[in-house]
Coordinates of C-alpha atoms in Angstrom, one line a residue:
M1 CA -67.0 -76.0 65.9
D2 CA -64.1 -74.8 67.9
S3 CA -64.0 -71.0 68.3
F4 CA -61.4 -69.1 66.4
V5 CA -58.2 -68.3 68.4
S6 CA -55.8 -65.9 67.0
E7 CA -52.1 -66.6 67.1
P8 CA -50.1 -64.6 69.6
R9 CA -48.1 -61.7 68.2
P10 CA -44.3 -62.1 67.9
A11 CA -42.4 -60.8 71.0
S12 CA -40.9 -58.1 68.8
Y13 CA -44.2 -56.7 67.5
E14 CA -44.1 -53.5 69.6
T15 CA -40.5 -52.9 68.8
L16 CA -41.2 -53.2 65.0
S17 CA -44.1 -50.9 65.4
N18 CA -42.0 -48.3 67.2
N19 CA -39.3 -48.5 64.6
V20 CA -41.8 -47.8 61.9
L21 CA -43.0 -44.7 63.7
K22 CA -39.5 -43.6 64.2
R23 CA -38.7 -44.0 60.5
E24 CA -41.8 -42.0 59.6
R25 CA -40.8 -39.2 62.0
R26 CA -37.3 -39.1 60.6
A27 CA -38.6 -39.0 57.1
R28 CA -40.8 -36.0 58.0
E29 CA -37.9 -34.3 59.7
R30 CA -35.7 -34.9 56.6
Q31 CA -38.4 -33.4 54.4
V32 CA -38.7 -30.3 56.5
R33 CA -34.9 -29.8 56.5
E34 CA -34.7 -30.2 52.8
E35 CA -37.5 -27.8 52.2
E36 CA -36.0 -25.2 54.5
K37 CA -32.5 -25.7 53.1
K38 CA -33.8 -25.3 49.5
K39 CA -35.7 -22.2 50.5
V40 CA -32.6 -20.6 52.1
T41 CA -30.3 -21.4 49.2
T42 CA -32.7 -20.3 46.4
N43 CA -34.0 -17.0 47.9
K44 CA -30.8 -15.1 48.6
I45 CA -31.0 -11.6 50.1
P46 CA -30.3 -9.0 47.5
E47 CA -26.9 -7.4 47.8
N48 CA -28.2 -4.0 49.0
Q49 CA -30.1 -5.7 51.8
R50 CA -27.0 -7.8 52.8
Q51 CA -25.0 -4.6 52.9
Q52 CA -27.7 -2.9 55.1
V53 CA -27.4 -5.8 57.6
A54 CA -23.6 -5.5 57.6
N55 CA -23.8 -1.7 58.1
D56 CA -26.1 -2.1 61.1
D57 CA -23.4 -4.1 62.8
T58 CA -20.5 -1.8 62.0
M59 CA -22.2 1.6 61.8
D60 CA -21.2 4.4 64.1
P61 CA -23.7 4.5 67.0
T62 CA -24.4 8.2 66.5
Q63 CA -25.2 7.6 62.8
F64 CA -27.3 4.6 63.8
L65 CA -29.4 6.8 66.1
S66 CA -29.7 9.5 63.5
N67 CA -30.9 7.0 60.9
R68 CA -33.5 5.5 63.2
I69 CA -34.9 8.9 64.1
K70 CA -35.2 9.8 60.4
S71 CA -37.0 6.5 59.7
L72 CA -39.5 7.2 62.5
A73 CA -40.1 10.7 61.2
L74 CA -40.9 9.4 57.7
L75 CA -43.3 6.9 59.2
K76 CA -45.1 9.6 61.2
E77 CA -45.3 11.8 58.1
S78 CA -46.9 9.0 56.2
G79 CA -49.6 8.6 58.9
V80 CA -48.2 5.5 60.6
N81 CA -47.9 5.5 64.4
P82 CA -44.6 3.8 65.2
Y83 CA -45.7 3.5 68.9
P84 CA -49.0 1.6 69.1
H85 CA -51.0 2.0 72.2
K86 CA -51.7 -1.7 72.9
F87 CA -51.1 -5.2 71.8
D88 CA -53.1 -8.1 73.0
I89 CA -51.1 -11.2 73.9
S90 CA -52.6 -14.6 74.4
M91 CA -49.8 -16.0 76.5
S92 CA -46.3 -15.2 77.9
I93 CA -43.1 -16.6 76.4
T94 CA -42.7 -18.7 79.5
E95 CA -46.2 -20.2 79.0
F96 CA -45.5 -20.8 75.3
I97 CA -42.3 -22.8 76.2
D98 CA -44.1 -24.8 78.8
K99 CA -47.0 -25.7 76.5
Y100 CA -45.2 -26.5 73.3
R101 CA -41.7 -27.7 74.3
S102 CA -42.8 -31.3 73.7
L103 CA -43.3 -30.8 69.9
Y104 CA -41.1 -33.0 67.8
V105 CA -38.6 -31.7 65.3
G106 CA -40.2 -30.1 62.3
E107 CA -43.7 -30.3 63.8
H108 CA -45.9 -27.2 63.1
V109 CA -49.3 -26.6 64.7
E110 CA -50.7 -24.3 62.0
N111 CA -54.3 -24.5 63.1
T112 CA -53.4 -22.7 66.4
E113 CA -53.2 -18.9 66.6
I114 CA -51.0 -17.4 69.3
S115 CA -50.0 -13.8 70.0
L116 CA -46.7 -13.1 71.8
A117 CA -44.7 -10.0 72.5
G118 CA -41.1 -9.3 73.6
R119 CA -37.8 -7.7 72.7
I120 CA -35.6 -8.9 69.8
L121 CA -32.0 -9.4 70.8
N122 CA -30.7 -11.2 67.8
K123 CA -31.5 -11.2 64.1
R124 CA -30.1 -13.3 61.3
S125 CA -31.0 -14.4 57.8
S126 CA -29.5 -15.7 54.6
S127 CA -32.7 -15.4 52.5
S128 CA -35.0 -12.6 51.5
K129 CA -38.0 -14.7 52.5
L130 CA -36.7 -16.1 55.8
Y131 CA -35.6 -14.2 58.9
F132 CA -34.7 -15.6 62.3
Y133 CA -35.1 -13.6 65.6
D134 CA -34.5 -14.3 69.2
L135 CA -37.5 -13.0 71.2
H136 CA -36.9 -12.3 74.9
G137 CA -39.4 -11.6 77.6
N138 CA -39.9 -12.3 81.3
G139 CA -36.5 -14.0 81.6
A140 CA -37.2 -16.5 78.8
K141 CA -36.3 -16.7 75.1
I142 CA -37.8 -18.4 72.0
Q143 CA -36.9 -18.3 68.3
V144 CA -39.0 -16.4 65.8
M145 CA -38.9 -18.0 62.3
A146 CA -40.4 -15.4 60.0
D147 CA -41.2 -17.1 56.7
A148 CA -42.7 -15.2 53.8
R149 CA -44.9 -18.2 52.9
H150 CA -46.8 -17.8 56.2
S151 CA -46.9 -14.0 56.2
D152 CA -50.0 -11.8 55.6
M153 CA -47.7 -9.6 53.4
D154 CA -46.6 -10.2 49.9
E155 CA -42.9 -11.1 49.3
N156 CA -41.8 -7.5 48.6
E157 CA -43.6 -6.0 51.6
F158 CA -42.3 -8.9 53.7
C159 CA -38.7 -8.4 52.7
K160 CA -38.8 -4.6 53.1
Y161 CA -40.5 -4.7 56.5
H162 CA -38.2 -7.2 58.0
S163 CA -35.1 -5.5 56.7
G164 CA -36.1 -2.6 58.9
V165 CA -36.6 -4.5 62.1
K166 CA -33.6 -3.9 64.4
R167 CA -32.1 -5.6 67.4
G168 CA -33.6 -4.1 70.5
D169 CA -37.0 -3.5 69.0
I170 CA -40.1 -4.6 71.0
V171 CA -42.4 -6.5 68.7
G172 CA -45.8 -8.2 68.7
I173 CA -46.3 -11.5 66.9
C174 CA -49.4 -13.4 65.8
G175 CA -48.6 -16.9 64.5
F176 CA -48.5 -20.6 65.2
P177 CA -46.0 -22.7 67.2
G178 CA -43.6 -25.3 65.9
K179 CA -40.1 -26.6 66.0
S180 CA -37.4 -25.9 63.4
Q181 CA -35.3 -28.5 61.6
R182 CA -32.8 -28.2 64.4
G183 CA -35.3 -28.8 67.0
E184 CA -35.6 -25.3 68.3
L185 CA -39.0 -24.3 69.6
S186 CA -40.2 -21.4 67.5
I187 CA -43.2 -19.2 66.7
F188 CA -43.9 -18.8 62.9
P189 CA -45.5 -15.4 62.4
R190 CA -48.4 -14.6 60.2
S191 CA -47.9 -11.0 61.2
L192 CA -45.1 -9.2 63.1
V193 CA -45.4 -5.6 64.1
V194 CA -42.8 -3.3 65.8
L195 CA -44.5 -2.0 68.9
T196 CA -41.6 0.1 70.2
P197 CA -38.4 0.8 68.2
C198 CA -35.0 0.8 69.9
L199 CA -33.2 3.9 68.7
H200 CA -29.7 2.8 69.9
M201 CA -27.3 0.2 68.7
L202 CA -27.0 -2.6 71.2
P203 CA -23.7 -4.3 72.1
R204 CA -22.9 -7.8 70.8
H205 CA -20.8 -10.6 72.2
A206 CA -17.2 -9.7 71.8
I207 CA -15.7 -12.7 69.9
T208 CA -12.0 -12.6 69.1
S209 CA -11.2 -16.2 68.3
N210 CA -12.8 -19.6 67.4
S211 CA -12.1 -20.8 71.0
D212 CA -13.8 -17.7 72.4
E213 CA -16.7 -18.3 70.1
A214 CA -17.1 -21.9 71.3
Q215 CA -16.8 -20.7 74.9
S216 CA -19.5 -18.0 74.2
K217 CA -21.9 -20.6 72.7
K218 CA -21.3 -22.8 75.7
T219 CA -22.0 -20.0 78.1
R220 CA -25.2 -18.9 76.3
N221 CA -26.5 -22.5 76.6
H222 CA -25.6 -22.6 80.3
S223 CA -28.4 -21.8 82.6
W224 CA -27.3 -20.3 85.9
T225 CA -29.2 -21.1 89.1
P226 CA -28.8 -19.8 92.6
G227 CA -26.0 -21.4 94.6
I228 CA -23.6 -22.0 91.8
T229 CA -20.8 -19.8 90.4
R230 CA -21.2 -17.1 87.8
N231 CA -18.7 -15.7 85.2
P232 CA -19.5 -12.1 84.3
E233 CA -16.7 -12.1 81.8
T234 CA -19.0 -14.0 79.4
Y235 CA -21.7 -11.3 79.6
I236 CA -22.5 -9.3 76.5
L237 CA -22.4 -6.1 78.5
R238 CA -19.3 -6.3 80.7
D239 CA -18.4 -2.8 81.7
Q240 CA -19.4 -2.4 85.4
E241 CA -19.9 1.3 85.2
T242 CA -22.4 0.9 82.4
R243 CA -24.0 -2.1 83.9
Y244 CA -24.7 -0.3 87.2
R245 CA -25.6 3.1 85.8
Q246 CA -27.8 1.8 83.0
R247 CA -29.2 -1.2 84.8
Y248 CA -32.0 -1.5 82.1
L249 CA -29.3 -2.4 79.6
D250 CA -27.7 -4.9 82.0
L251 CA -31.1 -6.6 82.5
M252 CA -31.8 -6.5 78.8
L253 CA -28.6 -8.0 77.5
N254 CA -27.3 -10.2 80.3
S255 CA -30.1 -12.7 80.9
E256 CA -28.3 -14.0 84.1
V257 CA -28.8 -10.6 85.8
Q258 CA -32.6 -10.9 85.7
K259 CA -32.2 -14.3 87.5
I260 CA -30.1 -12.6 90.2
F261 CA -32.9 -10.1 91.0
R262 CA -35.6 -12.8 90.8
T263 CA -33.5 -14.7 93.3
R264 CA -33.4 -11.6 95.6
A265 CA -37.2 -11.3 95.3
K266 CA -37.5 -15.0 96.3
I267 CA -35.3 -14.5 99.3
I268 CA -37.7 -11.7 100.5
S269 CA -40.8 -13.8 99.7
Y270 CA -39.4 -16.8 101.5
S271 CA -38.6 -14.7 104.6
R272 CA -42.1 -13.2 104.6
D273 CA -43.8 -16.6 104.3
F274 CA -41.6 -18.1 107.0
L275 CA -42.5 -15.5 109.6
D276 CA -46.2 -15.3 108.5
N277 CA -46.5 -19.0 109.2
L278 CA -45.1 -18.4 112.7
G279 CA -47.8 -15.8 113.4
F280 CA -45.8 -12.6 112.8
I281 CA -47.3 -9.6 111.1
E282 CA -45.5 -7.2 108.8
V283 CA -45.5 -3.5 109.7
E284 CA -44.1 -0.2 108.5
T285 CA -42.2 2.3 110.7
P286 CA -41.0 5.9 109.9
A287 CA -38.0 6.4 107.6
M288 CA -37.4 9.8 109.1
T289 CA -36.9 10.2 112.8
M290 CA -36.1 12.8 115.4
T291 CA -33.5 10.6 116.9
A292 CA -31.1 8.3 115.1
G293 CA -31.3 5.2 117.3
G294 CA -31.4 1.4 117.1
A295 CA -27.8 0.9 115.9
A296 CA -24.3 2.2 116.2
A297 CA -23.9 4.1 112.9
R298 CA -23.5 7.6 111.5
P299 CA -26.9 8.9 110.2
F300 CA -27.9 11.0 107.2
I301 CA -29.4 14.4 108.2
T302 CA -32.3 16.1 106.4
H303 CA -34.6 19.0 107.1
H304 CA -38.4 19.0 107.4
N305 CA -39.6 22.3 105.9
E306 CA -43.1 22.3 107.3
L307 CA -42.0 21.4 110.9
D308 CA -38.8 23.5 110.5
M309 CA -36.7 20.9 112.2
K310 CA -33.8 18.6 111.6
L311 CA -34.6 14.9 111.0
Y312 CA -32.5 11.8 110.6
M313 CA -32.9 9.1 108.0
R314 CA -33.4 5.9 110.1
I315 CA -30.4 3.7 110.7
S316 CA -32.6 0.9 112.0
P317 CA -36.3 0.4 112.7
E318 CA -35.5 -1.4 116.0
L319 CA -36.8 1.0 118.6
Y320 CA -40.1 1.5 116.8
L321 CA -40.6 -2.2 116.4
K322 CA -40.1 -2.7 120.2
K323 CA -42.6 0.0 120.9
L324 CA -45.1 -2.1 118.9
V325 CA -44.4 -5.1 121.1
V326 CA -45.0 -2.9 124.2
G327 CA -48.3 -2.0 122.6
G328 CA -49.3 -5.7 122.3
L329 CA -48.2 -6.8 118.8
D330 CA -46.2 -9.7 120.1
R331 CA -44.7 -10.8 116.8
V332 CA -43.7 -8.1 114.3
Y333 CA -41.3 -7.7 111.4
E334 CA -40.4 -5.1 108.8
I335 CA -38.4 -5.4 105.5
G336 CA -37.3 -2.0 104.4
K337 CA -34.5 0.5 103.6
V338 CA -32.2 1.8 106.2
F339 CA -29.6 4.6 105.7
R340 CA -26.1 4.8 107.3
N341 CA -23.8 7.6 106.2
E342 CA -20.7 5.5 106.0
G343 CA -18.2 4.3 103.5
M344 CA -18.8 2.3 100.3
N345 CA -16.9 -0.9 99.4
L346 CA -17.6 -4.3 98.1
T347 CA -20.0 -5.2 101.0
H348 CA -21.2 -1.8 102.2
L349 CA -23.5 0.8 100.8
P350 CA -25.0 3.7 102.7
E351 CA -28.6 2.6 101.6
F352 CA -29.4 -1.1 102.1
T353 CA -32.4 -3.4 102.9
M354 CA -32.8 -4.6 106.5
F355 CA -35.0 -7.5 107.6
E356 CA -35.9 -7.2 111.3
F357 CA -38.3 -9.1 113.5
Y358 CA -39.2 -9.1 117.2
M359 CA -40.8 -12.0 119.2
A360 CA -42.3 -11.6 122.7
Y361 CA -41.6 -14.2 125.3
A362 CA -38.5 -15.5 123.6
D363 CA -34.8 -15.1 124.0
Y364 CA -31.6 -15.3 121.9
N365 CA -31.5 -19.1 122.0
D366 CA -34.9 -19.2 120.4
L367 CA -33.8 -16.8 117.6
M368 CA -30.7 -18.9 116.9
D369 CA -33.0 -21.9 116.3
I370 CA -35.3 -19.8 114.1
I371 CA -32.7 -18.2 111.9
E372 CA -31.0 -21.5 111.5
K373 CA -34.2 -23.0 110.2
L374 CA -35.0 -20.0 108.1
L375 CA -31.6 -19.9 106.3
S376 CA -31.0 -23.6 105.9
G377 CA -34.5 -24.0 104.5
M378 CA -34.2 -21.1 102.2
V379 CA -30.9 -22.2 100.8
K380 CA -32.3 -25.7 100.2
E381 CA -35.4 -24.3 98.6
L382 CA -33.7 -21.9 96.2
T383 CA -30.6 -24.0 95.3
G384 CA -31.7 -27.6 95.9
S385 CA -28.8 -28.2 98.4
H386 CA -27.5 -26.8 101.7
K387 CA -24.1 -26.2 100.0
I388 CA -23.3 -23.2 97.7
K389 CA -20.3 -22.0 95.7
Y390 CA -19.2 -18.4 96.3
H391 CA -16.4 -16.3 94.9
G392 CA -15.9 -14.6 98.2
N393 CA -12.5 -13.1 97.1
G394 CA -13.6 -12.1 93.6
F395 CA -14.1 -13.8 90.3
D396 CA -10.3 -14.0 89.8
S397 CA -9.9 -16.4 92.7
E398 CA -11.2 -19.9 93.3
P399 CA -14.8 -20.1 94.8
V400 CA -15.3 -21.4 98.3
E401 CA -17.9 -23.9 99.4
I402 CA -20.3 -22.7 102.1
D403 CA -22.4 -25.3 103.9
F404 CA -25.7 -24.2 105.5
T405 CA -26.5 -27.6 106.9
P406 CA -27.8 -27.2 110.4
P407 CA -26.8 -26.9 113.2
F408 CA -24.5 -23.9 112.8
R409 CA -21.3 -23.6 114.8
R410 CA -21.4 -21.5 118.0
I411 CA -18.4 -19.8 119.6
D412 CA -18.2 -17.7 122.8
L413 CA -16.7 -14.3 121.9
I414 CA -14.5 -13.6 125.0
E415 CA -13.5 -17.3 125.5
E416 CA -12.6 -17.9 121.9
L417 CA -10.7 -14.6 121.6
E418 CA -8.7 -15.3 124.7
S419 CA -7.9 -18.8 123.4
R420 CA -6.9 -17.8 119.9
A421 CA -4.9 -14.7 120.8
N422 CA -3.5 -16.1 124.1
L423 CA -4.9 -13.2 126.1
S424 CA -6.3 -12.7 129.5
I425 CA -8.7 -9.8 129.1
P426 CA -9.6 -7.8 132.2
K427 CA -13.1 -8.6 133.5
D428 CA -14.1 -4.9 133.9
L429 CA -14.2 -3.8 130.3
S430 CA -15.4 -0.3 131.3
S431 CA -12.1 0.4 133.1
E432 CA -9.1 2.3 131.9
T433 CA -7.0 -0.8 132.5
A434 CA -9.1 -2.8 130.0
N435 CA -8.8 -0.1 127.4
K436 CA -5.0 0.1 127.8
F437 CA -4.7 -3.7 127.6
L438 CA -6.7 -4.0 124.4
L439 CA -4.8 -1.1 122.8
E440 CA -1.5 -2.9 123.5
A441 CA -3.0 -6.1 122.2
C442 CA -3.9 -4.4 118.9
E443 CA -0.4 -3.0 118.6
K444 CA 1.2 -6.4 119.4
F445 CA -0.8 -8.2 116.7
D446 CA -0.6 -5.2 114.2
V447 CA -4.4 -4.9 114.2
K448 CA -5.2 -1.4 112.8
C449 CA -7.8 0.6 114.7
P450 CA -8.3 4.2 113.7
A451 CA -9.0 6.7 116.4
P452 CA -10.9 7.1 118.7
H453 CA -9.5 4.1 120.6
T454 CA -12.6 3.3 122.6
T455 CA -12.8 -0.1 124.3
T456 CA -15.7 -1.0 122.0
R457 CA -13.7 -0.3 118.8
L458 CA -10.6 -2.0 120.0
L459 CA -12.4 -5.1 121.0
D460 CA -14.4 -5.1 117.7
K461 CA -11.1 -5.0 115.7
L462 CA -9.6 -7.9 117.6
V463 CA -12.7 -10.0 117.1
G464 CA -12.6 -9.2 113.4
H465 CA -8.9 -10.3 113.2
F466 CA -9.1 -13.5 115.3
L467 CA -12.7 -14.8 115.1
E468 CA -14.5 -13.5 112.0
E469 CA -11.7 -14.8 109.8
T470 CA -12.6 -18.4 110.8
C471 CA -16.3 -18.1 110.0
I472 CA -16.7 -19.4 106.4
N473 CA -19.6 -21.7 107.1
P474 CA -22.5 -20.0 109.1
T475 CA -21.2 -19.4 112.7
F476 CA -22.8 -17.8 115.7
I477 CA -20.5 -15.6 117.7
I478 CA -22.3 -15.3 121.0
N479 CA -22.3 -13.5 124.4
H480 CA -20.9 -10.1 123.6
P481 CA -19.7 -7.8 126.4
E482 CA -22.2 -5.2 127.7
I483 CA -20.0 -2.4 126.5
M484 CA -20.5 -3.5 122.9
S485 CA -24.2 -4.1 123.2
P486 CA -26.2 -1.1 124.6
L487 CA -29.6 -2.6 123.7
A488 CA -29.0 -6.2 124.7
K489 CA -30.1 -7.8 128.0
W490 CA -27.4 -8.8 130.5
H491 CA -26.4 -12.5 130.4
R492 CA -28.3 -14.4 133.1
S493 CA -25.2 -16.4 134.2
K494 CA -22.1 -14.5 132.9
P495 CA -21.5 -11.1 134.5
G496 CA -20.4 -8.3 132.2
L497 CA -21.8 -10.1 129.1
T498 CA -25.0 -10.0 127.2
E499 CA -27.3 -12.5 125.6
R500 CA -26.4 -11.5 122.0
F501 CA -25.2 -13.2 118.9
E502 CA -23.9 -12.2 115.5
L503 CA -24.2 -14.7 112.6
F504 CA -21.2 -14.6 110.3
V505 CA -21.0 -16.3 106.9
N506 CA -17.8 -16.1 104.7
K507 CA -16.2 -13.8 107.3
R508 CA -19.0 -11.2 107.0
E509 CA -21.7 -10.4 109.5
L510 CA -25.1 -11.4 108.2
C511 CA -27.3 -11.2 111.4
N512 CA -27.3 -9.4 114.7
A513 CA -29.7 -10.4 117.5
Y514 CA -30.2 -10.5 121.2
T515 CA -32.5 -10.9 124.1
E516 CA -33.9 -7.4 124.4
L517 CA -33.0 -5.1 127.3
N518 CA -36.4 -4.2 128.9
D519 CA -35.3 -2.6 132.2
P520 CA -35.8 1.2 131.6
Q521 CA -33.3 2.2 134.3
V522 CA -30.5 0.0 132.9
Q523 CA -31.3 1.2 129.4
R524 CA -30.8 4.8 130.5
Q525 CA -27.5 3.9 132.1
R526 CA -26.4 2.1 128.9
F527 CA -27.2 5.2 126.8
A528 CA -25.2 7.3 129.3
E529 CA -22.2 5.0 128.8
Q530 CA -22.6 5.5 125.0
L531 CA -22.5 9.2 125.6
K532 CA -18.9 8.9 126.9
D533 CA -17.8 7.3 123.7
R534 CA -19.4 10.1 121.7
Q535 CA -17.6 12.6 123.8
L536 CA -14.3 10.8 122.9
G537 CA -15.1 11.3 119.2
D538 CA -17.1 8.1 118.2
D539 CA -19.9 9.6 116.2
E540 CA -21.3 6.1 115.7
A541 CA -22.1 5.6 119.4
M542 CA -25.8 5.6 120.2
V543 CA -27.6 8.7 121.6
L544 CA -30.2 8.8 124.3
D545 CA -33.8 8.2 123.0
E546 CA -35.9 9.4 125.9
S547 CA -39.2 8.4 124.1
F548 CA -38.0 4.8 123.9
C549 CA -37.0 4.8 127.6
S550 CA -40.4 6.1 128.5
C551 CA -42.0 3.4 126.4
L552 CA -40.1 0.8 128.3
E553 CA -41.6 2.1 131.6
Y554 CA -45.0 0.8 130.4
G555 CA -43.5 -2.7 130.2
L556 CA -41.8 -4.6 127.3
P557 CA -42.4 -8.3 127.8
P558 CA -39.3 -10.7 127.6
T559 CA -38.5 -10.3 124.0
A560 CA -35.9 -11.3 121.4
G561 CA -35.1 -9.4 118.2
L562 CA -33.0 -10.0 115.1
G563 CA -31.8 -7.9 112.1
M564 CA -30.5 -9.4 108.9
G565 CA -29.1 -7.7 105.8
I566 CA -31.0 -8.8 102.7
D567 CA -28.3 -7.5 100.3
R568 CA -25.5 -9.7 101.8
L569 CA -27.7 -12.7 101.8
A570 CA -28.5 -12.1 98.2
M571 CA -24.8 -11.8 97.5
L572 CA -24.1 -15.2 98.9
L573 CA -26.9 -17.0 97.0
T574 CA -26.1 -15.3 93.6
D575 CA -22.3 -15.6 93.8
S576 CA -21.9 -11.8 93.8
P577 CA -18.7 -10.6 95.5
N578 CA -19.8 -6.9 94.9
V579 CA -22.9 -5.7 96.7
K580 CA -23.8 -3.5 93.7
E581 CA -24.5 -6.7 91.8
V582 CA -27.6 -7.3 93.9
I583 CA -29.0 -3.8 94.1
L584 CA -30.9 -2.6 91.0
F585 CA -29.8 1.1 91.2
P586 CA -26.8 1.4 93.5
A587 CA -25.4 4.7 94.6
M588 CA -22.7 5.9 92.2
K589 CA -20.5 9.0 92.0
P590 CA -21.9 11.4 89.3
Q591 CA -20.2 11.3 85.9
D592 CA -18.6 14.5 84.6

C-alpha cells in the first residue's frame, strides 16, 4: 500500500492563521474597553468628592498647606504614622517599563506581584472606584490604574483613601502589570500607601487655549535627547528664579531638567573613561592655597583660623598637577571646582567645574589630537551624531548647527588677526610701541577695553572681536604671544610666541592648553613680567609662586597640559544658553 501523503497547505494558511489571532486579540481589547467604560460610567464619584478634587486645583496654596497639616495631625492622633520608615521595592520604574512594555493592549498579568515606589505628579478620575495616577521616578513615568475591584480595601475605604491622595505625594504600590484600553503601560495596585505626603500645592501646566493644550500634549509626548533643541516655555514650572532657587521643584516637575543633569554626569563619566584608558590617574589637589596661581583671575580670599593666615580659594589646580608630574606621576587629571571672584553672566559664574590633565613627554600638538578625539567621540556617543543644535543667542532666536566632525579648524592667532584687521603688529609685544599700536587699533575699530590698558588686555580684546566671532564650529586658535601666556613654553620656531592653543566653540572658549614651560629661570622671568601688569592695576595678572619655581628646579619633563570647562561643554550638549541651566545650585543674589 502506498504510504499516506498529506496535501500541501494553501499558500495563504499562515496569513489566515494570523488574521484569526488578530481578530481574537481585537475582541479581547474591545471587551476590556467596554468593561472599563461601563465601570467608569456606572460608578460616578459622589458630588462632595468631585467638589473636593476641584477645590484642590483652585484652593489658595496657604489654605492647601493648612488643610494637609491638619490631616496629618489627625492621622498621628489616631495612631497612624504618615511617614513610614521603609518600603521594599522589587524593581525600579525604568526596569518595570523595560520588562513589560511588550504587553498587548488590555493584557493583565495578575499572577505577578510587583512593588514600585515614586512620586505622583498627576491624578484624575471620573469614578469612585477607578483612579488614575502618573507615577514618576528615576526620570521615568508609568500610569497607575487603581481599581477598587483589585484593591485589598472595601469600596468605601478605597474611595475615602484615594480621595485623600494628592499630587506630589510619594507612594508605594504593590500590584500587577498590564496595559490599559488605550495601550498605556500601567501597574494595577492591590495596595497603595502614601509614604511621604507633599504638603504644598504643585503647579500645573498653564493652558489658555485649545491650541495651547494640543501643543502641551505634543510637548509632553516629546522626549528630549542631548544635541537637539529645547523649549523651556513648555515646562510646567517656567519662572527662572523659582527653578534655580528651588531646583528640587524644577527636577520634580520638568522631566527634561533631569535629563540635562544626567547628560552632564555622562560628560564627566565619558571624560574619565577616556583618560583612564590612556593610562591617566585621577588625583585631588587643595581647594585652599597660599598663592592664587595657575591662571589669570581674581581670587576669593578666606582666613584659616587655626593657622591664623590668609588663604585663597584655588583659581586652577594647574601648578599642583605639574608638581605631581615632577614627582613621577606622568599622566594625571583632576575634575573639580575652581573659584574666580569675577562677574556673573550667561556663560560665567564665580564657581565652576574644571577638567584638567597633564601628560609627560607630549606637546600641544598631541593635546590637539587628544581633545579632538575626546570631544568628537563624546558628542557622537551622547547624541548619535557629530552635529548638534544650539540656541547660542537665546531661545528667542534660531538655533545654530555646530559640527564636531574632526579634524577641527586651526588658525594662527597673530597671522589671522593681522589678516582680518589689516594690521602689522610690532614684533616686540613687550615694548611701549606695541602697547600704543594696539590701543590705537582698539580705538580705530571701536573695540572696548576697560582700564588698565595693558598689552595683554588690548590684544585679548582684539582677538575676541576679530577671531573668536568666526569660531562657531570647534576651532583651535594657536600660537599665542609669550606676553599672554606666562606658563606656556616658547614656540620652537616662532620667536615671541608660545606653543599654546585655545579651543573655541560657538564663539566661546572651551579649552586652554599648551606645551608647559619647564625652565625655572624663564618661569621666574615670566612671573616678573606679570608683576608689571599687576602694578599697572591688573589684579588678574599672575603672582610669583616661588614653591612652584623651586619644584621646576628638580626637573619637569617635557609636558603638555589642558584645562576644559565642564559647564560650558554641558551647555552645548543640552542646548542651554544660560550656564545656570547646567548647575544644580547656581549662585544667586539673596531674596529680601
